[in-house]
Amino acid sequence: MGFIILGAAVGLTAIVGLIGWRWARAASDLRRGLEELRRNARSQFVRGGPGGSIGRLVETYNLAATEIEARISRLERDRQQLLVVLEAMAEAVIAVDARHRLLFANAGAHRLFGLHPSSVGRMVPELIRSPRVQEAVEATLRLRGSQSYRSELQMTGRDSSIRGPGPTSERHLAVRGTPLPGHPPSGAVLVFHDVTDLRRLERMRQDFVANASHELKTPLASIKAYTETLLDWALHDDSVNVRFLERIDEQAERLNQLILDLLSLARLESGQGVFDHQPIDLSPVLESCIESHRDRASAKNLQLSFDVSGLPDGTLVVADEEAIRQVADNLIDNAIKYTHEQGSVHVRCTLESDEVIIEVTDTGIGIPREDLPRIFERFYRVDKARSRELGGTGLGLSIVKHIVLSIGGSIDVSSRPGTGSRFTITLPPFRPPSIASPPSGSNHPNSSTETESRGPGETHAKLTQSS
Ligand code: ADP
């Protein structure tokens, strides 16, 4: 009997021990699972424990852990997507906390303000030394609810890490600030959009309209004045009437030329298919241009010469004949216009280092160093009065620039005041389709100008197409 009781007691103890061991194992597995979830946001499956309440706890844990892991990975995926979006934005985005500490800066902000990943956590006024940016941050932190802050600020080259054309160049930034949730806000998000190019284009458009109106008004005012004088008293005065009518004719011709140049420039800039570029031989085109200027050159006692000996027979370029004619006409016309009597104008066409070169050289008045980089701008003239008197519209070189860049060439000018100027056009020679890359054909090129000094008094500016 005693043995039976002892046996039962040992058996019970063994069962209780086993159950206790399984509970302890389940509890330890649960603890490890929770630890893994806390540390690595990963669920760890816990083997079914004993039945009863511990068993149900293990089951609930397994379900909850799988769901939490899925939710966390969804959140992480969303966060990564948001980061990609923020990094891909051209705008600069920064987030700051209520104490002006940087919480986040995207790649655009790194570029604009010279920030880097280690800037996070540092004070924004130390990182971005611009009072206007601090103003924007403070104003946004004062906002409530769904309000937002908008402003446009100017930064000099010193304030931003982006450099414009000059060391003191200004950048225009449109800024929008949004407060982070909280009363007062727990921080602010600021988005900076660089509108420098937009503002520059707006200014160019305004200048263009002002210049064009002025240029149109001047001959019109002359025409009106002469016509009124004729109507008042001069019509039957034979000593002046013919002269006045000639002046009216001259001014009408100037208006006509101006409108033709404006239309030509507008078509070139709009990228409309103005020209049909085909492989052509330059010699006959240039020769006929020169012949059409011969009388004007002779009237000024200028020597006008042409040399194509350096251009091997059969060399072709891809360009519209009319385009080449307009380019050569403008350059030869200027060379004759700005060269004194007895001077000379020389046109040369050669093939050098696998490039076709057209040079128009004169012994004229030359162009001062400071004006050289600007002479290709619309309406820019070194001497307005002289150009107008000589019948210039101030658009010729602008048209030349557009045409040359649109056929994949570049234009170069070197000049020395009082000695003369040389305009050099470089064009790629035509290659059969298997070797040649097609001409860009773009009529809306971005161009860049480089200026350099070449010997005493001579300056040089080169215009090429930039991407
Ligand atoms: P314009 O109709 O006034 O000649 P362009 O656009 O053809 O206008 O030229 C712009 C300016 O560049 C001219 O006003 C002139 O001051 C200067 N320029 C152009 N070509 C020459 C040249 N060969 N010699 C001296 N100055 C020139």
PDB file of N, CA, C and O in Angstrom, residues 379-418:
ATOM      1  N   PHE A 379      19.406  93.336 -78.930  1.00  0.00           N
ATOM      2  CA  PHE A 379      19.431  94.799 -78.817  1.00  0.00           C
ATOM      3  C   PHE A 379      20.690  95.357 -78.154  1.00  0.00           C
ATOM      4  O   PHE A 379      20.748  96.536 -77.875  1.00  0.00           O
ATOM      5  N   TYR A 380      21.669  94.499 -77.868  1.00  0.00           N
ATOM      6  CA  TYR A 380      22.877  95.041 -77.246  1.00  0.00           C
ATOM      7  C   TYR A 380      23.761  95.672 -78.319  1.00  0.00           C
ATOM      8  O   TYR A 380      24.087  95.048 -79.325  1.00  0.00           O
ATOM      9  N   ARG A 381      24.129  96.920 -78.111  1.00  0.00           N
ATOM     10  CA  ARG A 381      25.053  97.593 -79.019  1.00  0.00           C
ATOM     11  C   ARG A 381      26.106  98.298 -78.209  1.00  0.00           C
ATOM     12  O   ARG A 381      25.819  98.832 -77.140  1.00  0.00           O
ATOM     13  N   VAL A 382      27.325  98.337 -78.764  1.00  0.00           N
ATOM     14  CA  VAL A 382      28.402  99.038 -78.067  1.00  0.00           C
ATOM     15  C   VAL A 382      28.069 100.532 -78.074  1.00  0.00           C
ATOM     16  O   VAL A 382      28.176 101.213 -77.067  1.00  0.00           O
ATOM     17  N   ASP A 383      27.640 101.010 -79.227  1.00  0.00           N
ATOM     18  CA  ASP A 383      27.314 102.430 -79.347  1.00  0.00           C
ATOM     19  C   ASP A 383      25.960 102.512 -80.028  1.00  0.00           C
ATOM     20  O   ASP A 383      25.866 102.395 -81.256  1.00  0.00           O
ATOM     21  N   LYS A 384      24.925 102.739 -79.232  1.00  0.00           N
ATOM     22  CA  LYS A 384      23.545 102.707 -79.746  1.00  0.00           C
ATOM     23  C   LYS A 384      23.364 103.695 -80.891  1.00  0.00           C
ATOM     24  O   LYS A 384      22.833 103.355 -81.947  1.00  0.00           O
ATOM     25  N   ALA A 385      23.818 104.931 -80.641  1.00  0.00           N
ATOM     26  CA  ALA A 385      23.574 105.987 -81.623  1.00  0.00           C
ATOM     27  C   ALA A 385      24.232 105.633 -82.954  1.00  0.00           C
ATOM     28  O   ALA A 385      23.611 105.711 -84.017  1.00  0.00           O
ATOM     29  N   ARG A 386      25.501 105.151 -82.877  1.00  0.00           N
ATOM     30  CA  ARG A 386      26.225 104.832 -84.107  1.00  0.00           C
ATOM     31  C   ARG A 386      25.530 103.687 -84.866  1.00  0.00           C
ATOM     32  O   ARG A 386      25.356 103.749 -86.078  1.00  0.00           O
ATOM     33  N   SER A 387      25.117 102.656 -84.101  1.00  0.00           N
ATOM     34  CA  SER A 387      24.472 101.512 -84.731  1.00  0.00           C
ATOM     35  C   SER A 387      23.192 101.941 -85.444  1.00  0.00           C
ATOM     36  O   SER A 387      22.940 101.569 -86.584  1.00  0.00           O
ATOM     37  N   ARG A 388      22.387 102.777 -84.768  1.00  0.00           N
ATOM     38  CA  ARG A 388      21.119 103.232 -85.378  1.00  0.00           C
ATOM     39  C   ARG A 388      21.392 104.052 -86.622  1.00  0.00           C
ATOM     40  O   ARG A 388      20.748 103.883 -87.647  1.00  0.00           O
ATOM     41  N   GLU A 389      22.393 104.935 -86.492  1.00  0.00           N
ATOM     42  CA  GLU A 389      22.732 105.812 -87.615  1.00  0.00           C
ATOM     43  C   GLU A 389      23.137 104.975 -88.833  1.00  0.00           C
ATOM     44  O   GLU A 389      22.854 105.311 -89.962  1.00  0.00           O
ATOM     45  N   LEU A 390      23.779 103.825 -88.549  1.00  0.00           N
ATOM     46  CA  LEU A 390      24.234 102.964 -89.641  1.00  0.00           C
ATOM     47  C   LEU A 390      23.149 101.960 -90.066  1.00  0.00           C
ATOM     48  O   LEU A 390      23.410 101.054 -90.847  1.00  0.00           O
ATOM     49  N   GLY A 391      21.966 102.110 -89.503  1.00  0.00           N
ATOM     50  CA  GLY A 391      20.845 101.249 -89.910  1.00  0.00           C
ATOM     51  C   GLY A 391      20.796  99.916 -89.181  1.00  0.00           C
ATOM     52  O   GLY A 391      20.096  98.993 -89.598  1.00  0.00           O
ATOM     53  N   GLY A 392      21.515  99.783 -88.055  1.00  0.00           N
ATOM     54  CA  GLY A 392      21.509  98.503 -87.317  1.00  0.00           C
ATOM     55  C   GLY A 392      20.269  98.351 -86.455  1.00  0.00           C
ATOM     56  O   GLY A 392      19.699  99.334 -85.978  1.00  0.00           O
ATOM     57  N   THR A 393      19.868  97.098 -86.270  1.00  0.00           N
ATOM     58  CA  THR A 393      18.696  96.842 -85.419  1.00  0.00           C
ATOM     59  C   THR A 393      19.123  96.312 -84.046  1.00  0.00           C
ATOM     60  O   THR A 393      18.308  96.209 -83.143  1.00  0.00           O
ATOM     61  N   GLY A 394      20.384  95.910 -83.914  1.00  0.00           N
ATOM     62  CA  GLY A 394      20.846  95.337 -82.649  1.00  0.00           C
ATOM     63  C   GLY A 394      20.436  93.872 -82.500  1.00  0.00           C
ATOM     64  O   GLY A 394      20.576  93.285 -81.432  1.00  0.00           O
ATOM     65  N   LEU A 395      19.923  93.290 -83.598  1.00  0.00           N
ATOM     66  CA  LEU A 395      19.460  91.890 -83.508  1.00  0.00           C
ATOM     67  C   LEU A 395      20.298  90.935 -84.357  1.00  0.00           C
ATOM     68  O   LEU A 395      20.167  89.716 -84.247  1.00  0.00           O
ATOM     69  N   GLY A 396      21.147  91.511 -85.225  1.00  0.00           N
ATOM     70  CA  GLY A 396      21.894  90.684 -86.186  1.00  0.00           C
ATOM     71  C   GLY A 396      22.689  89.563 -85.537  1.00  0.00           C
ATOM     72  O   GLY A 396      22.552  88.389 -85.910  1.00  0.00           O
ATOM     73  N   LEU A 397      23.514  89.905 -84.532  1.00  0.00           N
ATOM     74  CA  LEU A 397      24.374  88.874 -83.930  1.00  0.00           C
ATOM     75  C   LEU A 397      23.566  87.870 -83.119  1.00  0.00           C
ATOM     76  O   LEU A 397      23.964  86.719 -82.982  1.00  0.00           O
ATOM     77  N   SER A 398      22.438  88.330 -82.600  1.00  0.00           N
ATOM     78  CA  SER A 398      21.561  87.419 -81.858  1.00  0.00           C
ATOM     79  C   SER A 398      21.021  86.342 -82.820  1.00  0.00           C
ATOM     80  O   SER A 398      20.959  85.151 -82.473  1.00  0.00           O
ATOM     81  N   ILE A 399      20.654  86.779 -84.017  1.00  0.00           N
ATOM     82  CA  ILE A 399      20.151  85.830 -85.030  1.00  0.00           C
ATOM     83  C   ILE A 399      21.287  84.877 -85.444  1.00  0.00           C
ATOM     84  O   ILE A 399      21.103  83.662 -85.532  1.00  0.00           O
ATOM     85  N   VAL A 400      22.476  85.451 -85.636  1.00  0.00           N
ATOM     86  CA  VAL A 400      23.644  84.627 -86.012  1.00  0.00           C
ATOM     87  C   VAL A 400      23.879  83.546 -84.949  1.00  0.00           C
ATOM     88  O   VAL A 400      24.053  82.367 -85.256  1.00  0.00           O
ATOM     89  N   LYS A 401      23.854  83.960 -83.689  1.00  0.00           N
ATOM     90  CA  LYS A 401      24.094  83.017 -82.584  1.00  0.00           C
ATOM     91  C   LYS A 401      23.098  81.858 -82.631  1.00  0.00           C
ATOM     92  O   LYS A 401      23.481  80.694 -82.561  1.00  0.00           O
ATOM     93  N   HIS A 402      21.826  82.191 -82.766  1.00  0.00           N
ATOM     94  CA  HIS A 402      20.801  81.142 -82.775  1.00  0.00           C
ATOM     95  C   HIS A 402      21.006  80.162 -83.921  1.00  0.00           C
ATOM     96  O   HIS A 402      20.891  78.956 -83.745  1.00  0.00           O
ATOM     97  N   ILE A 403      21.293  80.713 -85.097  1.00  0.00           N
ATOM     98  CA  ILE A 403      21.437  79.824 -86.258  1.00  0.00           C
ATOM     99  C   ILE A 403      22.645  78.913 -86.077  1.00  0.00           C
ATOM    100  O   ILE A 403      22.569  77.698 -86.250  1.00  0.00           O
ATOM    101  N   VAL A 404      23.783  79.515 -85.692  1.00  0.00           N
ATOM    102  CA  VAL A 404      25.023  78.723 -85.582  1.00  0.00           C
ATOM    103  C   VAL A 404      24.867  77.614 -84.535  1.00  0.00           C
ATOM    104  O   VAL A 404      25.220  76.456 -84.775  1.00  0.00           O
ATOM    105  N   LEU A 405      24.304  77.959 -83.388  1.00  0.00           N
ATOM    106  CA  LEU A 405      24.153  76.942 -82.343  1.00  0.00           C
ATOM    107  C   LEU A 405      23.156  75.871 -82.776  1.00  0.00           C
ATOM    108  O   LEU A 405      23.302  74.707 -82.410  1.00  0.00           O
ATOM    109  N   SER A 406      22.132  76.273 -83.560  1.00  0.00           N
ATOM    110  CA  SER A 406      21.118  75.285 -83.952  1.00  0.00           C
ATOM    111  C   SER A 406      21.668  74.271 -84.958  1.00  0.00           C
ATOM    112  O   SER A 406      21.082  73.212 -85.139  1.00  0.00           O
ATOM    113  N   ILE A 407      22.789  74.607 -85.635  1.00  0.00           N
ATOM    114  CA  ILE A 407      23.358  73.604 -86.533  1.00  0.00           C
ATOM    115  C   ILE A 407      24.597  72.952 -85.905  1.00  0.00           C
ATOM    116  O   ILE A 407      25.450  72.399 -86.587  1.00  0.00           O
ATOM    117  N   GLY A 408      24.670  73.035 -84.593  1.00  0.00           N
ATOM    118  CA  GLY A 408      25.726  72.311 -83.869  1.00  0.00           C
ATOM    119  C   GLY A 408      27.080  72.979 -83.932  1.00  0.00           C
ATOM    120  O   GLY A 408      28.107  72.337 -83.680  1.00  0.00           O
ATOM    121  N   GLY A 409      27.115  74.274 -84.278  1.00  0.00           N
ATOM    122  CA  GLY A 409      28.405  74.959 -84.362  1.00  0.00           C
ATOM    123  C   GLY A 409      28.659  75.837 -83.153  1.00  0.00           C
ATOM    124  O   GLY A 409      27.898  75.830 -82.190  1.00  0.00           O
ATOM    125  N   SER A 410      29.767  76.594 -83.227  1.00  0.00           N
ATOM    126  CA  SER A 410      30.046  77.562 -82.160  1.00  0.00           C
ATOM    127  C   SER A 410      30.550  78.834 -82.815  1.00  0.00           C
ATOM    128  O   SER A 410      30.989  78.816 -83.974  1.00  0.00           O
ATOM    129  N   ILE A 411      30.444  79.926 -82.094  1.00  0.00           N
ATOM    130  CA  ILE A 411      30.923  81.205 -82.647  1.00  0.00           C
ATOM    131  C   ILE A 411      31.838  81.873 -81.648  1.00  0.00           C
ATOM    132  O   ILE A 411      31.598  81.842 -80.442  1.00  0.00           O
ATOM    133  N   ASP A 412      32.839  82.480 -82.219  1.00  0.00           N
ATOM    134  CA  ASP A 412      33.960  82.955 -81.445  1.00  0.00           C
ATOM    135  C   ASP A 412      34.261  84.364 -81.930  1.00  0.00           C
ATOM    136  O   ASP A 412      34.215  84.605 -83.127  1.00  0.00           O
ATOM    137  N   VAL A 413      34.571  85.300 -81.038  1.00  0.00           N
ATOM    138  CA  VAL A 413      34.952  86.633 -81.509  1.00  0.00           C
ATOM    139  C   VAL A 413      36.169  87.105 -80.745  1.00  0.00           C
ATOM    140  O   VAL A 413      36.260  86.929 -79.531  1.00  0.00           O
ATOM    141  N   SER A 414      37.137  87.638 -81.485  1.00  0.00           N
ATOM    142  CA  SER A 414      38.266  88.274 -80.808  1.00  0.00           C
ATOM    143  C   SER A 414      38.393  89.669 -81.403  1.00  0.00           C
ATOM    144  O   SER A 414      38.134  89.867 -82.598  1.00  0.00           O
ATOM    145  N   SER A 415      38.755  90.612 -80.573  1.00  0.00           N
ATOM    146  CA  SER A 415      38.757  91.985 -81.064  1.00  0.00           C
ATOM    147  C   SER A 415      39.727  92.845 -80.285  1.00  0.00           C
ATOM    148  O   SER A 415      40.029  92.561 -79.118  1.00  0.00           O
ATOM    149  N   ARG A 416      40.209  93.882 -80.951  1.00  0.00           N
ATOM    150  CA  ARG A 416      41.059  94.859 -80.276  1.00  0.00           C
ATOM    151  C   ARG A 416      40.564  96.232 -80.726  1.00  0.00           C
ATOM    152  O   ARG A 416      40.577  96.517 -81.929  1.00  0.00           O
ATOM    153  N   PRO A 417      40.095  97.057 -79.788  1.00  0.00           N
ATOM    154  CA  PRO A 417      39.556  98.363 -80.181  1.00  0.00           C
ATOM    155  C   PRO A 417      40.567  99.155 -81.012  1.00  0.00           C
ATOM    156  O   PRO A 417      41.750  99.194 -80.691  1.00  0.00           O
ATOM    157  N   GLY A 418      40.084  99.721 -82.099  1.00  0.00           N
ATOM    158  CA  GLY A 418      40.935 100.537 -82.978  1.00  0.00           C
ATOM    159  C   GLY A 418      41.693  99.714 -83.995  1.00  0.00           C
ATOM    160  O   GLY A 418      42.292 100.259 -84.932  1.00  0.00           O
TER     161      GLY A 418
END
